[in-house]
PDB file of C-alpha atoms in Angstrom:
ATOM      1  CA  MET A   1      55.545 215.820 105.412  1.00 73.00           C
ATOM      2  CA  THR A   2      57.609 213.325 106.156  1.00 84.00           C
ATOM      3  CA  ASP A   3      61.286 214.160 104.106  1.00 92.00           C
ATOM      4  CA  TYR A   4      61.439 210.397 103.181  1.00 95.00           C
ATOM      5  CA  ARG A   5      63.888 211.844 100.604  1.00 95.00           C
ATOM      6  CA  ALA A   6      66.331 212.731 103.677  1.00 96.00           C
ATOM      7  CA  GLN A   7      65.180 209.011 105.215  1.00 96.00           C
ATOM      8  CA  LEU A   8      66.746 207.572 102.977  1.00 97.00           C
ATOM      9  CA  THR A   9      69.652 208.765 101.974  1.00 98.00           C
ATOM     10  CA  GLY A  10      73.374 207.639 102.855  1.00 98.00           C
ATOM     11  CA  VAL A  11      73.953 203.703 103.055  1.00 98.00           C
ATOM     12  CA  PHE A  12      71.784 200.891 104.330  1.00 98.00           C
ATOM     13  CA  THR A  13      73.856 197.493 105.105  1.00 98.00           C
ATOM     14  CA  ALA A  14      71.648 194.936 103.574  1.00 98.00           C
ATOM     15  CA  LEU A  15      72.307 192.991 107.181  1.00 98.00           C
ATOM     16  CA  VAL A  16      73.867 189.153 106.750  1.00 98.00           C
ATOM     17  CA  THR A  17      72.016 186.428 108.899  1.00 98.00           C
ATOM     18  CA  PRO A  18      75.202 184.376 110.897  1.00 98.00           C
ATOM     19  CA  PHE A  19      74.651 181.015 112.204  1.00 98.00           C
ATOM     20  CA  LYS A  20      76.600 178.706 113.817  1.00 96.00           C
ATOM     21  CA  GLY A  21      75.788 175.973 112.492  1.00 92.00           C
ATOM     22  CA  ASP A  22      71.929 175.832 111.437  1.00 93.00           C
ATOM     23  CA  ALA A  23      70.874 178.337 114.494  1.00 97.00           C
ATOM     24  CA  VAL A  24      71.202 182.048 114.321  1.00 98.00           C
ATOM     25  CA  ASP A  25      73.420 183.502 115.774  1.00 98.00           C
ATOM     26  CA  TYR A  26      72.524 186.161 117.564  1.00 98.00           C
ATOM     27  CA  GLU A  27      75.836 187.413 119.400  1.00 98.00           C
ATOM     28  CA  ALA A  28      77.231 187.683 116.193  1.00 98.00           C
ATOM     29  CA  PHE A  29      74.085 189.261 114.824  1.00 98.00           C
ATOM     30  CA  ASP A  30      74.252 191.924 117.572  1.00 98.00           C
ATOM     31  CA  ALA A  31      78.188 192.946 117.209  1.00 98.00           C
ATOM     32  CA  LEU A  32      77.276 193.136 113.582  1.00 98.00           C
ATOM     33  CA  VAL A  33      74.872 196.055 113.909  1.00 98.00           C
ATOM     34  CA  GLU A  34      76.851 197.907 116.634  1.00 97.00           C
ATOM     35  CA  ARG A  35      79.541 197.693 113.853  1.00 97.00           C
ATOM     36  CA  GLN A  36      77.568 199.547 111.077  1.00 98.00           C
ATOM     37  CA  LEU A  37      76.117 201.931 113.601  1.00 98.00           C
ATOM     38  CA  ALA A  38      79.459 202.596 114.466  1.00 97.00           C
ATOM     39  CA  ALA A  39      80.485 202.914 111.023  1.00 97.00           C
ATOM     40  CA  GLY A  40      77.397 205.519 110.999  1.00 97.00           C
ATOM     41  CA  ILE A  41      75.071 203.823 108.593  1.00 98.00           C
ATOM     42  CA  ALA A  42      71.935 205.757 107.966  1.00 98.00           C
ATOM     43  CA  GLY A  43      69.729 202.272 107.315  1.00 98.00           C
ATOM     44  CA  LEU A  44      69.988 198.552 108.202  1.00 98.00           C
ATOM     45  CA  VAL A  45      68.394 195.965 106.255  1.00 98.00           C
ATOM     46  CA  PRO A  46      67.155 192.716 107.692  1.00 98.00           C
ATOM     47  CA  VAL A  47      65.614 190.361 106.730  1.00 98.00           C
ATOM     48  CA  GLY A  48      66.620 190.055 103.397  1.00 97.00           C
ATOM     49  CA  THR A  49      68.005 188.570 100.357  1.00 95.00           C
ATOM     50  CA  THR A  50      71.596 188.954 101.882  1.00 97.00           C
ATOM     51  CA  GLY A  51      69.892 188.058 105.316  1.00 98.00           C
ATOM     52  CA  GLU A  52      68.598 185.405 103.884  1.00 98.00           C
ATOM     53  CA  ALA A  53      65.417 185.242 104.717  1.00 97.00           C
ATOM     54  CA  ALA A  54      64.158 182.634 102.504  1.00 95.00           C
ATOM     55  CA  THR A  55      65.354 180.086 104.803  1.00 97.00           C
ATOM     56  CA  LEU A  56      64.347 182.535 108.074  1.00 97.00           C
ATOM     57  CA  SER A  57      61.324 180.963 109.705  1.00 97.00           C
ATOM     58  CA  ASP A  58      58.084 183.479 110.279  1.00 96.00           C
ATOM     59  CA  ASP A  59      59.658 183.825 114.143  1.00 96.00           C
ATOM     60  CA  GLU A  60      63.575 184.555 113.321  1.00 97.00           C
ATOM     61  CA  ALA A  61      62.505 186.489 111.223  1.00 97.00           C
ATOM     62  CA  ALA A  62      60.133 188.336 113.678  1.00 97.00           C
ATOM     63  CA  GLU A  63      63.600 188.428 116.292  1.00 97.00           C
ATOM     64  CA  VAL A  64      66.376 189.669 113.883  1.00 98.00           C
ATOM     65  CA  ILE A  65      63.639 192.672 113.342  1.00 98.00           C
ATOM     66  CA  ALA A  66      63.412 193.436 116.509  1.00 98.00           C
ATOM     67  CA  ARG A  67      66.549 192.937 117.681  1.00 98.00           C
ATOM     68  CA  THR A  68      67.617 195.123 115.110  1.00 98.00           C
ATOM     69  CA  VAL A  69      65.373 198.076 116.392  1.00 98.00           C
ATOM     70  CA  LYS A  70      65.931 197.610 119.497  1.00 98.00           C
ATOM     71  CA  LEU A  71      69.827 197.816 118.815  1.00 98.00           C
ATOM     72  CA  ALA A  72      69.201 200.585 116.136  1.00 98.00           C
ATOM     73  CA  ALA A  73      66.827 202.435 119.198  1.00 96.00           C
ATOM     74  CA  GLY A  74      66.317 205.423 116.617  1.00 95.00           C
ATOM     75  CA  ARG A  75      70.463 205.980 115.563  1.00 96.00           C
ATOM     76  CA  CYS A  76      69.099 204.785 112.347  1.00 98.00           C
ATOM     77  CA  VAL A  77      66.349 203.328 109.432  1.00 98.00           C
ATOM     78  CA  VAL A  78      65.443 199.815 109.961  1.00 98.00           C
ATOM     79  CA  MET A  79      63.527 198.376 106.840  1.00 98.00           C
ATOM     80  CA  ALA A  80      62.523 195.373 106.902  1.00 98.00           C
ATOM     81  CA  GLY A  81      62.346 192.848 104.185  1.00 98.00           C
ATOM     82  CA  ALA A  82      58.649 191.884 103.771  1.00 97.00           C
ATOM     83  CA  GLY A  83      58.598 190.275 100.422  1.00 94.00           C
ATOM     84  CA  ALA A  84      57.211 187.060  99.300  1.00 96.00           C
ATOM     85  CA  ASN A  85      55.749 185.673  95.578  1.00 95.00           C
ATOM     86  CA  ASP A  86      51.963 185.043  97.261  1.00 97.00           C
ATOM     87  CA  THR A  87      50.803 187.992  98.190  1.00 98.00           C
ATOM     88  CA  ARG A  88      49.214 187.043 101.391  1.00 98.00           C
ATOM     89  CA  THR A  89      52.307 185.470 102.878  1.00 97.00           C
ATOM     90  CA  ALA A  90      53.539 189.179 102.007  1.00 98.00           C
ATOM     91  CA  VAL A  91      50.711 190.845 103.538  1.00 98.00           C
ATOM     92  CA  ALA A  92      51.666 188.837 106.893  1.00 98.00           C
ATOM     93  CA  LYS A  93      55.374 189.192 106.536  1.00 97.00           C
ATOM     94  CA  ALA A  94      54.489 193.197 106.258  1.00 98.00           C
ATOM     95  CA  ILE A  95      52.155 193.144 109.113  1.00 98.00           C
ATOM     96  CA  ARG A  96      54.795 190.935 111.348  1.00 97.00           C
ATOM     97  CA  ALA A  97      57.274 193.439 110.420  1.00 97.00           C
ATOM     98  CA  GLU A  98      55.538 196.818 111.821  1.00 98.00           C
ATOM     99  CA  ALA A  99      54.802 194.635 114.852  1.00 97.00           C
ATOM    100  CA  ALA A 100      58.475 193.984 115.485  1.00 96.00           C
ATOM    101  CA  GLY A 101      58.539 197.653 114.874  1.00 97.00           C
ATOM    102  CA  ALA A 102      60.537 198.224 111.686  1.00 98.00           C
ATOM    103  CA  ASP A 103      60.486 201.670 110.291  1.00 98.00           C
ATOM    104  CA  MET A 104      60.148 200.662 106.890  1.00 98.00           C
ATOM    105  CA  LEU A 105      59.560 198.195 104.451  1.00 98.00           C
ATOM    106  CA  LEU A 106      61.324 197.072 101.943  1.00 98.00           C
ATOM    107  CA  VAL A 107      58.809 193.893  99.321  1.00 98.00           C
ATOM    108  CA  VAL A 108      60.914 192.655  96.564  1.00 98.00           C
ATOM    109  CA  THR A 109      58.658 191.792  93.078  1.00 97.00           C
ATOM    110  CA  PRO A 110      57.449 188.217  93.768  1.00 97.00           C
ATOM    111  CA  TYR A 111      60.177 185.535  92.783  1.00 95.00           C
ATOM    112  CA  TYR A 112      58.910 182.685  90.520  1.00 94.00           C
ATOM    113  CA  ASN A 113      55.703 183.633  89.478  1.00 94.00           C
ATOM    114  CA  LYS A 114      56.945 186.518  86.700  1.00 95.00           C
ATOM    115  CA  PRO A 115      53.343 188.542  86.796  1.00 97.00           C
ATOM    116  CA  SER A 116      52.547 191.037  84.720  1.00 98.00           C
ATOM    117  CA  GLN A 117      52.790 194.643  85.400  1.00 98.00           C
ATOM    118  CA  ALA A 118      48.913 194.614  85.879  1.00 98.00           C
ATOM    119  CA  GLY A 119      49.822 191.987  88.863  1.00 98.00           C
ATOM    120  CA  LEU A 120      53.044 193.773  90.424  1.00 98.00           C
ATOM    121  CA  ILE A 121      50.343 196.620  90.869  1.00 98.00           C
ATOM    122  CA  ALA A 122      47.587 194.941  92.452  1.00 98.00           C
ATOM    123  CA  HIS A 123      50.446 192.918  94.583  1.00 98.00           C
ATOM    124  CA  TYR A 124      52.396 195.992  95.988  1.00 98.00           C
ATOM    125  CA  GLN A 125      48.251 197.787  95.963  1.00 98.00           C
ATOM    126  CA  ALA A 126      47.445 194.491  98.625  1.00 98.00           C
ATOM    127  CA  ILE A 127      50.421 195.196 100.582  1.00 98.00           C
ATOM    128  CA  ALA A 128      50.217 198.807 100.903  1.00 98.00           C
ATOM    129  CA  ALA A 129      46.759 198.808 101.882  1.00 98.00           C
ATOM    130  CA  ALA A 130      47.827 196.260 104.904  1.00 98.00           C
ATOM    131  CA  THR A 131      50.262 198.809 106.477  1.00 98.00           C
ATOM    132  CA  SER A 132      50.640 202.295 107.780  1.00 96.00           C
ATOM    133  CA  LEU A 133      54.864 201.588 107.193  1.00 98.00           C
ATOM    134  CA  PRO A 134      56.095 203.947 104.571  1.00 98.00           C
ATOM    135  CA  ILE A 135      57.710 200.642 101.881  1.00 98.00           C
ATOM    136  CA  VAL A 136      60.444 200.638  99.024  1.00 98.00           C
ATOM    137  CA  LEU A 137      59.587 198.743  96.199  1.00 98.00           C
ATOM    138  CA  TYR A 138      62.302 195.819  95.567  1.00 98.00           C
ATOM    139  CA  SER A 139      62.774 195.406  91.748  1.00 96.00           C
ATOM    140  CA  VAL A 140      65.733 193.231  91.048  1.00 96.00           C
ATOM    141  CA  PRO A 141      65.236 190.704  87.819  1.00 93.00           C
ATOM    142  CA  GLY A 142      68.153 188.895  87.472  1.00 92.00           C
ATOM    143  CA  ARG A 143      66.664 187.013  91.397  1.00 91.00           C
ATOM    144  CA  CYS A 144      62.999 187.397  90.507  1.00 93.00           C
ATOM    145  CA  GLY A 145      62.530 186.743  86.705  1.00 94.00           C
ATOM    146  CA  VAL A 146      60.567 189.747  86.320  1.00 95.00           C
ATOM    147  CA  GLU A 147      61.424 194.052  86.521  1.00 97.00           C
ATOM    148  CA  ILE A 148      59.123 196.985  87.591  1.00 98.00           C
ATOM    149  CA  ALA A 149      58.352 199.095  84.801  1.00 98.00           C
ATOM    150  CA  PRO A 150      59.084 203.054  85.581  1.00 98.00           C
ATOM    151  CA  GLU A 151      55.370 203.310  83.987  1.00 98.00           C
ATOM    152  CA  THR A 152      54.507 200.590  86.813  1.00 98.00           C
ATOM    153  CA  CYS A 153      56.311 202.533  89.362  1.00 98.00           C
ATOM    154  CA  LYS A 154      54.340 205.415  88.879  1.00 98.00           C
ATOM    155  CA  ALA A 155      50.830 204.030  88.834  1.00 98.00           C
ATOM    156  CA  ILE A 156      51.665 202.045  91.888  1.00 98.00           C
ATOM    157  CA  LEU A 157      52.291 205.551  93.383  1.00 98.00           C
ATOM    158  CA  ASP A 158      49.575 206.953  92.387  1.00 98.00           C
ATOM    159  CA  THR A 159      47.523 204.956  94.485  1.00 98.00           C
ATOM    160  CA  CYS A 160      49.710 203.930  97.457  1.00 98.00           C
ATOM    161  CA  PRO A 161      50.829 206.850  99.609  1.00 96.00           C
ATOM    162  CA  ASN A 162      53.257 205.122 101.222  1.00 97.00           C
ATOM    163  CA  VAL A 163      55.023 203.448  98.477  1.00 98.00           C
ATOM    164  CA  VAL A 164      57.924 205.860  98.424  1.00 98.00           C
ATOM    165  CA  ALA A 165      61.198 204.821  97.111  1.00 98.00           C
ATOM    166  CA  ILE A 166      62.653 201.861  94.887  1.00 98.00           C
ATOM    167  CA  LYS A 167      65.191 199.594  95.718  1.00 98.00           C
ATOM    168  CA  GLU A 168      66.752 199.382  92.198  1.00 97.00           C
ATOM    169  CA  ALA A 169      68.960 196.314  91.254  1.00 96.00           C
ATOM    170  CA  GLY A 170      68.685 196.283  87.929  1.00 94.00           C
ATOM    171  CA  GLY A 171      72.095 196.801  87.174  1.00 92.00           C
ATOM    172  CA  SER A 172      71.126 199.812  84.530  1.00 94.00           C
ATOM    173  CA  VAL A 173      72.184 203.087  85.027  1.00 96.00           C
ATOM    174  CA  ASP A 174      69.548 204.594  82.633  1.00 96.00           C
ATOM    175  CA  ARG A 175      67.278 202.790  85.090  1.00 96.00           C
ATOM    176  CA  VAL A 176      67.787 205.006  86.986  1.00 97.00           C
ATOM    177  CA  THR A 177      67.004 208.104  84.694  1.00 98.00           C
ATOM    178  CA  LYS A 178      63.822 206.408  83.184  1.00 98.00           C
ATOM    179  CA  LEU A 179      62.410 205.689  86.664  1.00 98.00           C
ATOM    180  CA  ARG A 180      62.701 209.769  87.104  1.00 98.00           C
ATOM    181  CA  LEU A 181      61.075 211.152  84.449  1.00 98.00           C
ATOM    182  CA  ALA A 182      58.194 208.691  85.205  1.00 98.00           C
ATOM    183  CA  CYS A 183      57.864 209.130  88.575  1.00 98.00           C
ATOM    184  CA  GLY A 184      59.635 212.886  88.930  1.00 96.00           C
ATOM    185  CA  ASP A 185      60.887 213.636  92.503  1.00 94.00           C
ATOM    186  CA  ARG A 186      57.955 211.223  94.412  1.00 95.00           C
ATOM    187  CA  LEU A 187      60.019 208.370  93.872  1.00 97.00           C
ATOM    188  CA  VAL A 188      63.017 207.736  95.946  1.00 98.00           C
ATOM    189  CA  ILE A 189      65.881 206.276  94.658  1.00 98.00           C
ATOM    190  CA  HIS A 190      68.577 203.868  96.380  1.00 97.00           C
ATOM    191  CA  SER A 191      71.672 201.714  93.953  1.00 97.00           C
ATOM    192  CA  GLY A 192      70.347 197.987  94.798  1.00 97.00           C
ATOM    193  CA  ASP A 193      74.358 197.196  93.288  1.00 97.00           C
ATOM    194  CA  ASP A 194      77.851 197.962  95.346  1.00 98.00           C
ATOM    195  CA  ALA A 195      79.328 198.737  92.191  1.00 97.00           C
ATOM    196  CA  LEU A 196      76.745 201.111  90.361  1.00 98.00           C
ATOM    197  CA  THR A 197      76.796 203.462  93.838  1.00 98.00           C
ATOM    198  CA  VAL A 198      78.389 206.056  92.595  1.00 98.00           C
ATOM    199  CA  PRO A 199      76.816 205.982  89.101  1.00 97.00           C
ATOM    200  CA  PHE A 200      73.618 205.883  90.410  1.00 98.00           C
ATOM    201  CA  LEU A 201      75.071 208.757  92.545  1.00 98.00           C
ATOM    202  CA  SER A 202      75.073 210.820  89.653  1.00 97.00           C
ATOM    203  CA  ALA A 203      72.289 210.118  87.851  1.00 97.00           C
ATOM    204  CA  GLY A 204      69.986 210.979  90.980  1.00 97.00           C
ATOM    205  CA  ALA A 205      70.022 208.404  93.395  1.00 98.00           C
ATOM    206  CA  VAL A 206      70.007 208.958  97.081  1.00 98.00           C
ATOM    207  CA  GLY A 207      72.060 206.487  98.623  1.00 97.00           C
ATOM    208  CA  VAL A 208      73.107 202.199  98.233  1.00 98.00           C
ATOM    209  CA  THR A 209      71.696 199.405  99.741  1.00 98.00           C
ATOM    210  CA  SER A 210      74.833 197.702 100.287  1.00 98.00           C
ATOM    211  CA  VAL A 211      75.820 194.041 100.440  1.00 98.00           C
ATOM    212  CA  VAL A 212      79.555 195.413 100.831  1.00 98.00           C
ATOM    213  CA  ALA A 213      78.771 196.840 103.877  1.00 98.00           C
ATOM    214  CA  ASN A 214      78.555 194.642 106.009  1.00 98.00           C
ATOM    215  CA  TYR A 215      82.337 194.305 105.583  1.00 98.00           C
ATOM    216  CA  ALA A 216      83.665 197.390 105.104  1.00 97.00           C
ATOM    217  CA  PRO A 217      80.973 199.819 106.399  1.00 97.00           C
ATOM    218  CA  GLN A 218      83.471 202.632 107.038  1.00 96.00           C
ATOM    219  CA  ALA A 219      84.633 202.945 103.534  1.00 96.00           C
ATOM    220  CA  MET A 220      80.896 202.409 102.026  1.00 97.00           C
ATOM    221  CA  VAL A 221      80.099 204.991 104.314  1.00 98.00           C
ATOM    222  CA  ASP A 222      83.100 207.315 103.610  1.00 97.00           C
ATOM    223  CA  LEU A 223      82.198 206.929  99.549  1.00 98.00           C
ATOM    224  CA  VAL A 224      78.770 208.191  99.706  1.00 98.00           C
ATOM    225  CA  ARG A 225      79.787 211.317 102.509  1.00 98.00           C
ATOM    226  CA  ALA A 226      82.451 211.918 100.086  1.00 98.00           C
ATOM    227  CA  TRP A 227      79.821 212.468  97.387  1.00 97.00           C
ATOM    228  CA  GLN A 228      77.538 214.369  99.209  1.00 96.00           C
ATOM    229  CA  ALA A 229      80.441 216.950 100.441  1.00 97.00           C
ATOM    230  CA  GLY A 230      80.643 217.750  96.501  1.00 97.00           C
ATOM    231  CA  ASP A 231      84.230 216.186  97.144  1.00 97.00           C
ATOM    232  CA  THR A 232      83.646 214.380  93.978  1.00 96.00           C
ATOM    233  CA  ALA A 233      87.363 213.835  93.994  1.00 96.00           C
ATOM    234  CA  ARG A 234      87.419 211.896  96.961  1.00 96.00           C
ATOM    235  CA  ALA A 235      84.695 209.906  95.959  1.00 97.00           C
ATOM    236  CA  LEU A 236      85.828 208.448  92.928  1.00 96.00           C
ATOM    237  CA  VAL A 237      89.008 207.116  94.538  1.00 95.00           C
ATOM    238  CA  LEU A 238      86.964 205.054  97.383  1.00 96.00           C
ATOM    239  CA  HIS A 239      85.260 203.655  94.615  1.00 96.00           C
ATOM    240  CA  GLU A 240      88.143 202.430  92.559  1.00 95.00           C
ATOM    241  CA  GLN A 241      89.623 201.179  95.933  1.00 94.00           C
ATOM    242  CA  LEU A 242      86.055 199.300  96.147  1.00 96.00           C
ATOM    243  CA  SER A 243      86.027 197.821  92.930  1.00 96.00           C
ATOM    244  CA  GLU A 244      87.840 194.817  93.235  1.00 97.00           C
ATOM    245  CA  LEU A 245      85.945 194.123  96.949  1.00 97.00           C
ATOM    246  CA  THR A 246      82.819 194.680  95.478  1.00 98.00           C
ATOM    247  CA  ALA A 247      83.399 192.262  92.595  1.00 98.00           C
ATOM    248  CA  ALA A 248      85.006 189.879  94.810  1.00 98.00           C
ATOM    249  CA  MET A 249      81.687 189.941  96.936  1.00 97.00           C
ATOM    250  CA  PHE A 250      80.256 188.548  93.990  1.00 97.00           C
ATOM    251  CA  ILE A 251      82.289 186.237  92.552  1.00 97.00           C
ATOM    252  CA  GLU A 252      79.833 183.468  93.997  1.00 97.00           C
ATOM    253  CA  ALA A 253      75.774 184.259  94.603  1.00 96.00           C
ATOM    254  CA  ASN A 254      74.919 186.761  97.179  1.00 97.00           C
ATOM    255  CA  PRO A 255      75.861 186.106 100.479  1.00 98.00           C
ATOM    256  CA  GLY A 256      78.663 183.475  99.826  1.00 98.00           C
ATOM    257  CA  PRO A 257      81.483 185.426  99.667  1.00 98.00           C
ATOM    258  CA  VAL A 258      80.657 188.533 102.007  1.00 98.00           C
ATOM    259  CA  LYS A 259      79.691 185.343 105.130  1.00 98.00           C
ATOM    260  CA  ALA A 260      83.627 183.927 103.526  1.00 98.00           C
ATOM    261  CA  ALA A 261      84.853 187.732 104.144  1.00 98.00           C
ATOM    262  CA  LEU A 262      83.161 188.504 107.620  1.00 98.00           C
ATOM    263  CA  ALA A 263      84.410 184.761 109.050  1.00 97.00           C
ATOM    264  CA  HIS A 264      87.631 185.474 107.695  1.00 96.00           C
ATOM    265  CA  ALA A 265      88.020 188.683 109.298  1.00 95.00           C
ATOM    266  CA  GLY A 266      86.952 186.779 112.778  1.00 96.00           C
ATOM    267  CA  PHE A 267      83.041 188.184 112.850  1.00 96.00           C
ATOM    268  CA  SER A 268      81.134 185.301 112.221  1.00 96.00           C
ATOM    269  CA  SER A 269      81.219 181.652 110.924  1.00 97.00           C
ATOM    270  CA  PRO A 270      80.260 181.415 107.189  1.00 97.00           C
ATOM    271  CA  ASP A 271      77.091 179.148 107.605  1.00 97.00           C
ATOM    272  CA  MET A 272      73.825 179.245 105.376  1.00 97.00           C
ATOM    273  CA  ARG A 273      71.469 177.065 104.942  1.00 97.00           C
ATOM    274  CA  LEU A 274      70.665 174.952 102.034  1.00 97.00           C
ATOM    275  CA  PRO A 275      70.595 175.333  99.763  1.00 97.00           C
ATOM    276  CA  MET A 276      73.338 177.539 100.106  1.00 96.00           C
ATOM    277  CA  VAL A 277      76.429 176.150 100.789  1.00 96.00           C
ATOM    278  CA  ALA A 278      80.065 177.352 101.443  1.00 94.00           C
ATOM    279  CA  MET A 279      82.182 179.035  98.355  1.00 97.00           C
ATOM    280  CA  SER A 280      84.464 176.881  96.448  1.00 97.00           C
ATOM    281  CA  ASP A 281      88.129 176.512  97.768  1.00 97.00           C
ATOM    282  CA  ALA A 282      89.324 178.031  94.681  1.00 98.00           C
ATOM    283  CA  ASN A 283      86.839 180.742  95.221  1.00 98.00           C
ATOM    284  CA  ARG A 284      87.586 181.509  98.568  1.00 97.00           C
ATOM    285  CA  SER A 285      91.020 181.573  97.877  1.00 97.00           C
ATOM    286  CA  ALA A 286      90.722 184.262  95.430  1.00 97.00           C
ATOM    287  CA  LEU A 287      88.859 186.601  98.015  1.00 98.00           C
ATOM    288  CA  VAL A 288      90.990 185.773 100.792  1.00 97.00           C
ATOM    289  CA  GLN A 289      93.583 187.395  98.069  1.00 97.00           C
ATOM    290  CA  THR A 290      91.248 190.123  97.332  1.00 97.00           C
ATOM    291  CA  LEU A 291      90.756 191.002 100.703  1.00 96.00           C
ATOM    292  CA  GLY A 292      94.501 191.843 102.081  1.00 95.00           C
ATOM    293  CA  ARG A 293      94.910 193.856  99.416  1.00 94.00           C
ATOM    294  CA  PHE A 294      91.866 196.194  99.968  1.00 93.00           C
ATOM    295  CA  GLN A 295      92.802 196.472 103.621  1.00 87.00           C
ATOM    296  CA  ALA A 296      96.312 198.049 102.764  1.00 86.00           C
ATOM    297  CA  SER A 297      94.843 200.402 100.295  1.00 79.00           C
ATOM    298  CA  PHE A 298      92.158 201.395 102.342  1.00 76.00           C
ATOM    299  CA  GLN A 299      94.898 202.041 104.994  1.00 69.00           C
ATOM    300  CA  GLU A 300      96.573 204.288 102.259  1.00 57.00           C
ATOM    301  CA  ILE A 301      93.839 206.707 102.297  1.00 54.00           C
ATOM    302  CA  ARG A 302      91.886 207.234 105.413  1.00 52.00           C
TER     303      ARG A 302
END
């Protein structure tokens, strides 16, 4: 039996999709992935929210996933985004991601539609029936307007053997406990909020799907590894050292700030596709100042 808890333990990077103008910058993307792998990241998540999946064409999404799989070459788990607010489209995305070589699927709740909990169950059942890949549920009510109830997670697990985990991004540590009480160890839990990594780990999560890791993969890996090793004091130091950076990465809607941070470091451009636009000058200035303080302080504690 596959140990999904072990596979999902650690830091998974919610990869940005670099653009050069309106075209995907595959050279910058490849370099981004290699930097993640060098830092010892446990997993890569292409074409998710941070990867601007909503504005990628089907061909672009398939290429980004395939490149991630090829570059990872078995060195980490590839969890491909495959969500949509139309179940038929989500099924098609799941099938394409499997064909592209993904190891797992990350499937967000339908956005805009605001389905009932019964609708969520039916949605995930349809997707699970269409693929052999393990599926990670993604509950992010701030973006989608609907939350997967703990009892709904249990119902999905009871009827979908290949649903194995949840990326929980509702901003509440209490949700971890409620999910564990409803589902037990059958449901592996990932933090979907960088700022809540340590609190989530303390409540029973096994890792984090991280936006910050695009910019600071080694710091995020060190934090989670310290916690896993029982060095809670070091984990707390790293948590505090990352706190200002984490807050700055969400000063505007993701992925604007993290793309600006990567651009400031010379890794890729800050370009996004409409309706996302560049950060305001004031917020970008504040972000750059935070990046400078982070670099100085992180070097001191390495």
